XYZ file of C-alpha atoms in Angstrom:
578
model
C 188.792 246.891 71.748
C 190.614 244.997 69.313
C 191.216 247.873 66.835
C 192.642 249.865 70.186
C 194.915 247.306 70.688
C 196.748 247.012 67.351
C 196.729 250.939 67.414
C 198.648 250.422 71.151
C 200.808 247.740 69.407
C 202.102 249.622 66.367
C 202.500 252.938 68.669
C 205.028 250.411 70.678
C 206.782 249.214 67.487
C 207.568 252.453 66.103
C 208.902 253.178 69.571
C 210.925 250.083 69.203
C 212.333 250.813 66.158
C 213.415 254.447 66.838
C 215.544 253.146 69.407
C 216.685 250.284 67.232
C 218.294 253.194 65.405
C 219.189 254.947 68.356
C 221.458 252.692 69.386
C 222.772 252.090 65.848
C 223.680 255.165 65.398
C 225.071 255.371 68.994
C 226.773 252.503 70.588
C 225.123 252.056 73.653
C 227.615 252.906 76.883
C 227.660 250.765 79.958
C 225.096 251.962 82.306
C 225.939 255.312 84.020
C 227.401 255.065 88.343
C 224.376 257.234 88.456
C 221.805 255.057 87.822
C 224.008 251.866 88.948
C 223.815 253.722 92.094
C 220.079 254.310 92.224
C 219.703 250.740 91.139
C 222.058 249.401 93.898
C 220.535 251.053 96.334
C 216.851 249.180 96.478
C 219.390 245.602 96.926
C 218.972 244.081 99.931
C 222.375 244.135 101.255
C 222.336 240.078 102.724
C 221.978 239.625 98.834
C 225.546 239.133 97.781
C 225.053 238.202 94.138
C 222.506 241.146 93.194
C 225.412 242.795 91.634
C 226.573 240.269 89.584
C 223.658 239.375 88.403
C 222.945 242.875 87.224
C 225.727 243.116 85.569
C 225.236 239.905 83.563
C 228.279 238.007 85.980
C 225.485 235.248 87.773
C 222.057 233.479 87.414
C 223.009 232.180 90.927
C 219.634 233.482 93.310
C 219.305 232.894 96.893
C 216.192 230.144 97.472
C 214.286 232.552 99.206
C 214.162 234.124 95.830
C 210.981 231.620 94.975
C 209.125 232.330 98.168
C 209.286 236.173 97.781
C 207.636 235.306 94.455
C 205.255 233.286 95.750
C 204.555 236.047 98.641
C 204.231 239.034 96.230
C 201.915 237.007 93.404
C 199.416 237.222 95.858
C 198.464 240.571 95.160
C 197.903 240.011 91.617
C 194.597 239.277 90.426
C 192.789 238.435 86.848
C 189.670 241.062 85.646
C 186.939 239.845 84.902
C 185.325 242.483 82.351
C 181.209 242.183 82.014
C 178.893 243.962 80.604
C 175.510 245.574 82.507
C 174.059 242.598 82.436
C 176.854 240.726 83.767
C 177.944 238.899 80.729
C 181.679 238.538 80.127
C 183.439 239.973 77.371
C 187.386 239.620 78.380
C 189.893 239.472 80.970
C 192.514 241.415 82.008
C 195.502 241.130 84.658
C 195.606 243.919 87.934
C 197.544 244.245 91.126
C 197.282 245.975 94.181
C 199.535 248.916 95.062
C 197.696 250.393 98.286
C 195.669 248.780 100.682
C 192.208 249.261 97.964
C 193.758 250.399 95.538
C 194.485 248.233 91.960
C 196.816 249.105 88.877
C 196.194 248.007 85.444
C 195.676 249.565 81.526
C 193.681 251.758 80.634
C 192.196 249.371 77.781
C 191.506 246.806 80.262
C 189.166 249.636 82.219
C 188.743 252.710 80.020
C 185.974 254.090 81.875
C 184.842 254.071 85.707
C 181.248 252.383 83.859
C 183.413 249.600 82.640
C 184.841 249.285 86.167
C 181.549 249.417 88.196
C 180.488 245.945 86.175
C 184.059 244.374 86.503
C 185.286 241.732 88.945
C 188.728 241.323 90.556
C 189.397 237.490 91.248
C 192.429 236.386 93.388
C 193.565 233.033 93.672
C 192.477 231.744 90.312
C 195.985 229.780 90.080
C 196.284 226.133 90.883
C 198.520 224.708 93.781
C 201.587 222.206 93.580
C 199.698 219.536 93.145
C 197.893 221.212 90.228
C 194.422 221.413 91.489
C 192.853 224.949 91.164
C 192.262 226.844 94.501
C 189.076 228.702 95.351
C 188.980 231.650 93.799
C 188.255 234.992 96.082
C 186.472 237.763 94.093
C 185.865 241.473 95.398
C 183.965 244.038 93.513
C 185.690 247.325 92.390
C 184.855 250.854 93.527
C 185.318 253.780 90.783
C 183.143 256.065 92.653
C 185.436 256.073 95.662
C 188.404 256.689 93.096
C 188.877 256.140 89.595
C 192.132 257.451 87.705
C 192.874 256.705 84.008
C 195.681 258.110 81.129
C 195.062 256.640 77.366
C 198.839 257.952 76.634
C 200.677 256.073 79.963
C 198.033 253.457 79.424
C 196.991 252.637 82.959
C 193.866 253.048 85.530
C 194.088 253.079 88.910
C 190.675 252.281 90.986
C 189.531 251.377 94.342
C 188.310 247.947 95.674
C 185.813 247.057 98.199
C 187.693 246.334 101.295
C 185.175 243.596 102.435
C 183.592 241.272 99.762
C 180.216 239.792 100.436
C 181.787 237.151 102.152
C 183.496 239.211 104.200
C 186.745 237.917 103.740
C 189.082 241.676 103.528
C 191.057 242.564 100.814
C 194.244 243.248 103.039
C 194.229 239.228 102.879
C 196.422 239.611 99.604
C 198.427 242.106 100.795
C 199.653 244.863 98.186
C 203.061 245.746 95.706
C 204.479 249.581 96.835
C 205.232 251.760 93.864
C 208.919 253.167 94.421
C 208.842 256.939 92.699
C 212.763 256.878 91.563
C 213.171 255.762 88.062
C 216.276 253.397 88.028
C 214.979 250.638 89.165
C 216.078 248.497 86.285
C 218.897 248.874 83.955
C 219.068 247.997 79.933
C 220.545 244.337 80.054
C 218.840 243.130 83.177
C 216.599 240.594 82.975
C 212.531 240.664 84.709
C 209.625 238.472 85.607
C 206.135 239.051 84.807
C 202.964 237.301 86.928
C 200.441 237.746 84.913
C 197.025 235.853 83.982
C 197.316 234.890 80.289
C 194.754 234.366 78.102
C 192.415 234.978 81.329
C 193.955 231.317 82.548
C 195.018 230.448 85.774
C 197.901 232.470 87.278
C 201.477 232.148 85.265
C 204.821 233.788 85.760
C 208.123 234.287 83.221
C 211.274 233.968 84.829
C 214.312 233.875 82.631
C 215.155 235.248 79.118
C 213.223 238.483 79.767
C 215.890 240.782 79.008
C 215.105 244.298 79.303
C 216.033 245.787 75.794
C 215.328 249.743 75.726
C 214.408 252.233 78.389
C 212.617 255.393 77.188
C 211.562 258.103 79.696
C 207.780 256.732 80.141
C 208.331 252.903 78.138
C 210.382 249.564 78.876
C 210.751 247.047 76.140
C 211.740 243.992 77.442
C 212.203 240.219 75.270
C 209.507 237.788 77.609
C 206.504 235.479 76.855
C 203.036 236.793 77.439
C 199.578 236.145 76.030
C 196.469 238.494 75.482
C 195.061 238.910 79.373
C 198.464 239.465 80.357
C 198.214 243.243 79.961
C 197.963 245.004 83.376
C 200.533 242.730 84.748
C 203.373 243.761 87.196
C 206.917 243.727 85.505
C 209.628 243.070 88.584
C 212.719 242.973 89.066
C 215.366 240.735 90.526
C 214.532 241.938 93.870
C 210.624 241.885 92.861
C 210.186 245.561 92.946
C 207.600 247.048 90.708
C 209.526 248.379 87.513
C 206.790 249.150 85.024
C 203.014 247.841 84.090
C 202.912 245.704 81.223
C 200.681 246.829 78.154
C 201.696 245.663 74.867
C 203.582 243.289 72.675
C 205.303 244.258 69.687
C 204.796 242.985 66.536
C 207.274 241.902 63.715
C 206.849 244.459 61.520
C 207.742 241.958 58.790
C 205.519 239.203 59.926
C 202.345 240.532 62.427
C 201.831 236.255 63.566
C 205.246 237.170 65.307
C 206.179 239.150 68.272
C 209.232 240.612 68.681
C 209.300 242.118 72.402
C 206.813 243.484 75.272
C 206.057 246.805 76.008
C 205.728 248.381 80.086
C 204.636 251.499 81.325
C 207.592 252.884 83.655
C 206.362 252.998 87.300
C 208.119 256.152 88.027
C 206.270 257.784 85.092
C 202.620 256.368 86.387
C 203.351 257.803 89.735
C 204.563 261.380 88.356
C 200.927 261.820 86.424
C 199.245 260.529 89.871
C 201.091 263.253 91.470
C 200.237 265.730 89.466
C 196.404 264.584 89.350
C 195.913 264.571 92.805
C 194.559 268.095 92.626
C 192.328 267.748 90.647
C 190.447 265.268 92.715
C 187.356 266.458 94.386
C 186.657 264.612 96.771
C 188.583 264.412 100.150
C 188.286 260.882 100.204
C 189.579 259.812 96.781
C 192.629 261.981 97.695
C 193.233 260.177 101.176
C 193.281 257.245 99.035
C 195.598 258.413 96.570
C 197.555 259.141 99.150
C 197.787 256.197 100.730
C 199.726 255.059 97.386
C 201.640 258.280 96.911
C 203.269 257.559 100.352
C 203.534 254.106 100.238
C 207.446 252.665 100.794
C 209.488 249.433 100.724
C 209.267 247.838 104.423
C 212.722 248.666 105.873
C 213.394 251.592 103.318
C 214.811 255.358 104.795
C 211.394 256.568 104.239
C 209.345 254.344 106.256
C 207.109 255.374 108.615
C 208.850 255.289 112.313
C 207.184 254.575 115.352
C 207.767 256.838 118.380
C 207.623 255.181 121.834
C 207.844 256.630 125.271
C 209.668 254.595 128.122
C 208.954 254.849 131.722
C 211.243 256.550 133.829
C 212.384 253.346 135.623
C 213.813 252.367 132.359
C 216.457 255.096 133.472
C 216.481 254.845 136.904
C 218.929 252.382 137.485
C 221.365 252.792 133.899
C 224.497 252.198 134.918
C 225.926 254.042 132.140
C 229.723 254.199 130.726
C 232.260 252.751 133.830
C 235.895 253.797 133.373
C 236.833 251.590 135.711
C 235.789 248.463 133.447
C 238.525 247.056 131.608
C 240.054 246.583 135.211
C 242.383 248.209 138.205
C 244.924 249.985 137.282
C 243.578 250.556 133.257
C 240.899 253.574 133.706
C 239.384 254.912 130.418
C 237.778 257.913 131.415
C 235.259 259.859 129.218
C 236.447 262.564 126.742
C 236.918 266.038 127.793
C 235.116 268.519 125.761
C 237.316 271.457 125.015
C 236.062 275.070 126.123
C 234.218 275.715 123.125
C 231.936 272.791 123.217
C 231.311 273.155 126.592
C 228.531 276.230 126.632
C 227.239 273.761 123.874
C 226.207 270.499 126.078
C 222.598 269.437 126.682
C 222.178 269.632 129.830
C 219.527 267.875 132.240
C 217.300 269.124 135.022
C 220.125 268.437 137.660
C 222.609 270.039 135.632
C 224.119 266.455 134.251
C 226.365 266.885 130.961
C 225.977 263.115 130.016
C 222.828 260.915 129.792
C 223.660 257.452 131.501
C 222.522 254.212 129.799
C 222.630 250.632 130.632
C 226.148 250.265 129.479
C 226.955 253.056 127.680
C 226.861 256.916 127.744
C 226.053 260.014 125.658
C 227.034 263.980 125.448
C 224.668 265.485 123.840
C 224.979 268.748 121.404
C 222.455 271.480 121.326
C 223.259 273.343 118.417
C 223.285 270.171 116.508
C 220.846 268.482 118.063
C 223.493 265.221 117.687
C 225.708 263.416 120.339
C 229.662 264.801 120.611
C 230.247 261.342 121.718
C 228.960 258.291 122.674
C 230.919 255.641 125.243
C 230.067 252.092 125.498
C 231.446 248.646 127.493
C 231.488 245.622 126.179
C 232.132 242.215 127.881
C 232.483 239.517 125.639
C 232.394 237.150 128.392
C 228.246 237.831 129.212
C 226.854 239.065 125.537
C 223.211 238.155 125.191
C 221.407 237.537 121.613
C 218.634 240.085 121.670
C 216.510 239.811 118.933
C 215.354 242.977 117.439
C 211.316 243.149 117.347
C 210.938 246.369 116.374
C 211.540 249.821 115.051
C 210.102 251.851 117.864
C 212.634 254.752 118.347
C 212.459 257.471 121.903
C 212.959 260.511 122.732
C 215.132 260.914 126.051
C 213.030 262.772 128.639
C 216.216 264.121 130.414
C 216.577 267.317 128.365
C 214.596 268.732 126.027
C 213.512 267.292 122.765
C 214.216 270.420 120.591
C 218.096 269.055 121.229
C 216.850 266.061 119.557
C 216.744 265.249 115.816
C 213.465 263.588 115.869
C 211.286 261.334 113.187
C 210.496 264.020 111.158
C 213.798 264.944 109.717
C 213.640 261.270 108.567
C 210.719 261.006 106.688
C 210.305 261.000 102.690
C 214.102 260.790 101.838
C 217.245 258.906 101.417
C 218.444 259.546 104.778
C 219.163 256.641 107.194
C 218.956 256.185 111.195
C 222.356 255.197 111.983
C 222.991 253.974 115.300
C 226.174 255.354 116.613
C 226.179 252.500 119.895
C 225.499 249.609 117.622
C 222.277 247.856 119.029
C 224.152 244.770 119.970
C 227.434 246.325 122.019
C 225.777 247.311 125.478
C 223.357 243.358 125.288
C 225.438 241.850 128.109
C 224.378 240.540 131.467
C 221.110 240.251 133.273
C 220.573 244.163 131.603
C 220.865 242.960 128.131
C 217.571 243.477 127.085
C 216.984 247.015 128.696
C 220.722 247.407 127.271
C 218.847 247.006 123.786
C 216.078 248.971 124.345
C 218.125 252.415 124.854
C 220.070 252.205 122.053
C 217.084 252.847 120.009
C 217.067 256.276 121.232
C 217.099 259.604 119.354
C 220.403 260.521 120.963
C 222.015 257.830 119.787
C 220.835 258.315 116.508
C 223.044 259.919 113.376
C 221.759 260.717 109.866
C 223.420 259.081 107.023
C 223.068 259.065 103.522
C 221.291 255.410 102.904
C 223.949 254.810 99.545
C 226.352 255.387 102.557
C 228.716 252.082 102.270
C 229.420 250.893 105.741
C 230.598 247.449 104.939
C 233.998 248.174 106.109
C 232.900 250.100 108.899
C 230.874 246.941 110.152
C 233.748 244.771 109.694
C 235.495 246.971 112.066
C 232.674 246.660 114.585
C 232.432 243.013 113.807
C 235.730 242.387 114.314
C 235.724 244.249 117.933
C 232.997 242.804 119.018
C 233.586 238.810 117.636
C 236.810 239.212 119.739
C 235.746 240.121 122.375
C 233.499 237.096 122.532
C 235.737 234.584 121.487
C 238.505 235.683 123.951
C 235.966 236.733 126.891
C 237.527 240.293 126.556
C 236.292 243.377 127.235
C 236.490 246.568 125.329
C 235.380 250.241 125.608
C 234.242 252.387 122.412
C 233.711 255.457 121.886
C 231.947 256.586 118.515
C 230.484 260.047 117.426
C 230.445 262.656 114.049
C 232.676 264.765 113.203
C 230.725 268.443 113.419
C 232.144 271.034 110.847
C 230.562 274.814 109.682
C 230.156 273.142 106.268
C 228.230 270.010 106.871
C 225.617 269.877 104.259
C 222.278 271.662 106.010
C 219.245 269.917 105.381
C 215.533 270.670 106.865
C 216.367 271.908 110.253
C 220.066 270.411 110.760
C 223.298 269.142 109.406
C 224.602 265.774 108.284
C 227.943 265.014 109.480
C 229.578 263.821 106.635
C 232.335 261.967 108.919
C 232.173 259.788 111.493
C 235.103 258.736 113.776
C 235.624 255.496 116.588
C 238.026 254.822 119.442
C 238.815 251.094 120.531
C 240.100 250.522 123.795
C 240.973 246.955 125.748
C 243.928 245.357 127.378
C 247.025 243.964 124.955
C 248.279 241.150 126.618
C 246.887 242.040 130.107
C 249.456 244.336 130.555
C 248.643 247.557 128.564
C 246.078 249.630 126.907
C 245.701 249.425 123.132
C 243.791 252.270 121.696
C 243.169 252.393 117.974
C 241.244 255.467 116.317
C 239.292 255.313 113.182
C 237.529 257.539 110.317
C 234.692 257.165 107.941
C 233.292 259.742 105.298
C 230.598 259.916 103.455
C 232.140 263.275 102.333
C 231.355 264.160 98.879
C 228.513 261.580 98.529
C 226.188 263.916 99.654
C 224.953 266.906 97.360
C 222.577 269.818 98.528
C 219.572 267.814 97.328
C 220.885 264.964 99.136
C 220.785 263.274 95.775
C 223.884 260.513 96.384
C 227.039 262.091 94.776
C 230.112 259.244 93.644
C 232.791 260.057 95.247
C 235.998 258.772 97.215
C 234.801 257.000 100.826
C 236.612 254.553 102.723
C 237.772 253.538 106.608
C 240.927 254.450 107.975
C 243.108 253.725 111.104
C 244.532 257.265 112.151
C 246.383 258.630 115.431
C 243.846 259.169 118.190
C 245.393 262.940 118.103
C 243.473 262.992 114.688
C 240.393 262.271 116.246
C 240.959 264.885 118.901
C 241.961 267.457 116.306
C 238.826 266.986 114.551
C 236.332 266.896 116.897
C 237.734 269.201 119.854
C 237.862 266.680 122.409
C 240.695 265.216 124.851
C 241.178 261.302 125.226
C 244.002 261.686 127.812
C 246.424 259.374 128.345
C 244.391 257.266 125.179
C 247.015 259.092 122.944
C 250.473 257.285 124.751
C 248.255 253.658 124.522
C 248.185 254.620 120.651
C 250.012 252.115 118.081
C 249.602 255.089 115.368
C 250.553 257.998 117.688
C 253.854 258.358 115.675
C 252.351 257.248 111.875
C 250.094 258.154 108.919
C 246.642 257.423 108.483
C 246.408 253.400 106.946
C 242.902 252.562 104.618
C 241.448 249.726 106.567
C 239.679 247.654 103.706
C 239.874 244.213 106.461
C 240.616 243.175 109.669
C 244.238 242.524 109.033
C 244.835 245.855 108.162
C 244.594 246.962 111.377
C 247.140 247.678 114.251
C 246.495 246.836 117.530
């Protein structure tokens, strides 16, 4: 074992000092918008100093910073490696990335023997007031699967899911492997939990700056010990960016170290891809799988749930009322033009628009997306609904192959955009049914995830904060902008605009009605890989709107402050007109 090691540690120093040179040789550039892009888009967006800290501005973190820590460790474990006969001989650090399945080096584990006889231990840490807690230990499970590489220097292998206590493993919950490399970027800075020296549970936190990135190997500066190696390297947002292996010695004095070495998680992920195959057994590939598919809660890619609602829940909708922002002021719906109209999904009873509590949709069937969508809001009665889940519907009233359903979702960088924000229609004593329909397919609109809405939801903000603070009441109207050349993707087309008309009352005494444009044009490529490129939200003439999308607002167009003037980029609410 130890002459492995020192053959593993001089392997990482001459991959050290190649791109020492490297980058003497070649000044190294400022980290591509490619991969800043990548990088940016695993940040939690509440997270308002990710950025800067990436880019070496802040070492400001929010407190909840130490409590995701503390939630994540829990999934790391120390190895207990015996022999037959159940004598020790070393430890090791490992971490769960599936529900039974653990990561760690190949020379912690070279062989599924070595595994049948080893011990993962969780817990062995000591609380705050430094007494050590009991530790929980569960037996490992080659023969279910066992996975190893000697070059990427890492083993994958199952776990019991019940120890002989029967306490279950999904107690300690697991770390997903993201499959896109960028995750971390030369000159960021990441934290190891790790079990050094086989001691109690440890973690480095600062002064861990990530030196070189190779296509399979990280070398990063940061304090570890021998039992450290299998450990999980994070970053700032404690994502999974490589496994650590190796330190690196001085090559002018081996009692030194000079950095740490990590096995890109992106690179462990490709070979498990490509070994799946091979695997015999039906069961060790389900349980491959079950990493292999794994996501970040919240991600584009996560699993949705599909619900069905009775059809009371529809029953009594009131739907869109023109008559709402009072006597005198009707806001009827759109007219679609004569070429959309063979186009509408229509219901049993011949209906052209599907009535919800508060709002209304047109549906397209060619596109499978909603021309439009209408909805009231009354600042006076808004309720607070809290959202508890994901669960997304179908609409029974016409047929579901006009209906881009979960599928189209799944496995990429594609969001669920709402286009009647959850929280518009929650007024009144229908608030909560209110909340329930907007989670419907129909009111649902692909968008690329790196999509940046943040002005867009400052607009929305901004309508609906006023009309709460002055009691007023406002009607929207929201929907895509279909063109021939929408990028096609699986079985539809993403809109890569989106447009949004603001009604309510200016001084009691006349309509104001303000039109608006977002594009994600050009970030979108044919792979749906995100593409930089120009995006932004502007106020434009509500004829604009009409041009675009082949519908007729009415009299909306003489209520229009921009009816007579250019397009103006809305970057905050005092940008726009009213």
């Amino acid at each position: 074992m130890a002459k492995k090691m020192e053959q593993i540690q001089q392997e990482a120093l001459q991959r050290y000092l190649a791109f020492e040179e490297e980058r003497r040789l070649e000044a190294q550039a400022a980290a591509s918008t490619e991969r800043m892009m990548t990088r940016s888009s695993i940040i939690n967006h509440h997270d308002n100093l990710a950025m800067e800290r990436i880019i070496n501005q802040s070492d400001l973190f929010p407190i909840a910073h130490l409590q995701a820590g503390l939630d994540v460790s829990k999934a790391v474990c120390r190895i207990s490696i015996r022999s037959q006969s159940g004598q020790l001989e070393s430890y090791g650090t490992g971490f769960l990335v599936a529900p039974n399945l653990l990561l760690t080096n190949n020379h912690v584990l070279e062989t599924s023997e070595a595994a049948m006889y080893a011990v993962a231990e969780f817990n062995y840490e000591d609380d705050v007031h430094f007494m050590p807690r009991d530790i929980i230990s569960f037996r490992l499970d080659p023969e279910a699967l066992f996975i190893t590489d000697e070059a990427l220097d890492f083993t994958l292998v199952a776990v019991e899911e019940n120890n002989q206590h029967d306490i279950p493993l999904t107690d300690f919950g697991y770390l997903p492997l993201l499959p896109k490399p960028g995750k971390i970027l030369e000159g960021e800075y990441v934290t190891i939990i790790q079990h050094p020296n086989g001691g109690p549970k440890a973690i480095t936190i600062r002064e861990n700056e990530v030196k070189f990135i190779s296509s399979d190997f990280v070398h990063y500066v940061s304090d570890t010990e021998p039992g450290s190696s299998g450990s999980p390297v994070f970053n700032d947002q404690w994502v999974v960016v490589a496994l650590h292996h190796a330190g690196i010695p001085d090559p002018n004095d081996p009692t030194k170290w000079i950095a740490n070495e990590g096995i890109r998680i992106s690179s462990i992920i490709q070979h498990l891809s490509e070994a799946r195959s091979s695997l015999e057994e039906e069961h060790s590939r389900e349980l491959l799988d079950q990493l292999l598919t794994v996501v970040m809660p919240g991600s584009a890619a996560e699993p949705m749930e599909v619900g069905v609602l009775a059809e009371d829940w529809y029953a009594d909708a009131s739907g869109y009322d023109p008559t709402f922002l009072g006597q005198g002021f009707d806001v009827p719906l759109p007219a679609l033009g004569e070429a959309l109209i063979d186009d509408v999904a229509q219901t049993a009873d011949g209906k052209r628009v599907l009535d919800y509590m508060h709002f209304s949709i047109a549906m397209s069937k060619s596109r499978r997306l909603a021309f439009y969508t209408a909805v009231n809001i009354d600042g006076n009665q808004l309720v607070d609904v809290k959202r508890s889940n994901d669960r997304w519907y179908f609409d029974p009233r016409i047929d579901e192959a006009y209906q881009i359903g979960p599928e189209f979702y799944q496995s990429n960088d594609i969001d669920r955009g709402h286009l009647v924000r959850r929280r518009d229609p929650n007024w009144g004593v229908d608030a909560v049914k209110a909340n329930e329909h907007t989670f419907h397919f129909t009111n649902c609109s692909p968008q690329h995830k790196n999509f940046n809405q943040k002005a867009w939801l400052d607009l929305e903000d901004y309508l609906l904060d006023n009309a709460r603070d002055h009691s007023m009441k406002v009607s929207v109207f929201t929907g895509p902008v279909f063109r021939d050349d929408d990028v096609r993707y699986r079985d539809a087309q993403i809109p890569d605009q989106f447009w949004k008309v603001a009604v309510m009352l200016k001084g009691d005494a006349a309509l104001s009605a303000t039109a608006y444009l977002q594009t994600q044009e050009d970030l979108i490529g044919g792979d749906l890989e995100f593409v930089y490129g120009q995006f932004g939200t502007y106020q434009v003439p509500v004829t604009q709107i009409e041009e675009l999308t082949g519908l007729d607002f009415g009299n909306l167009r003489d209520a229009d402050p921009m009816a007579a003037g250019q397009a103006a980029r809305v970057q905050r609410a005092e940008d726009i007109r009213l």
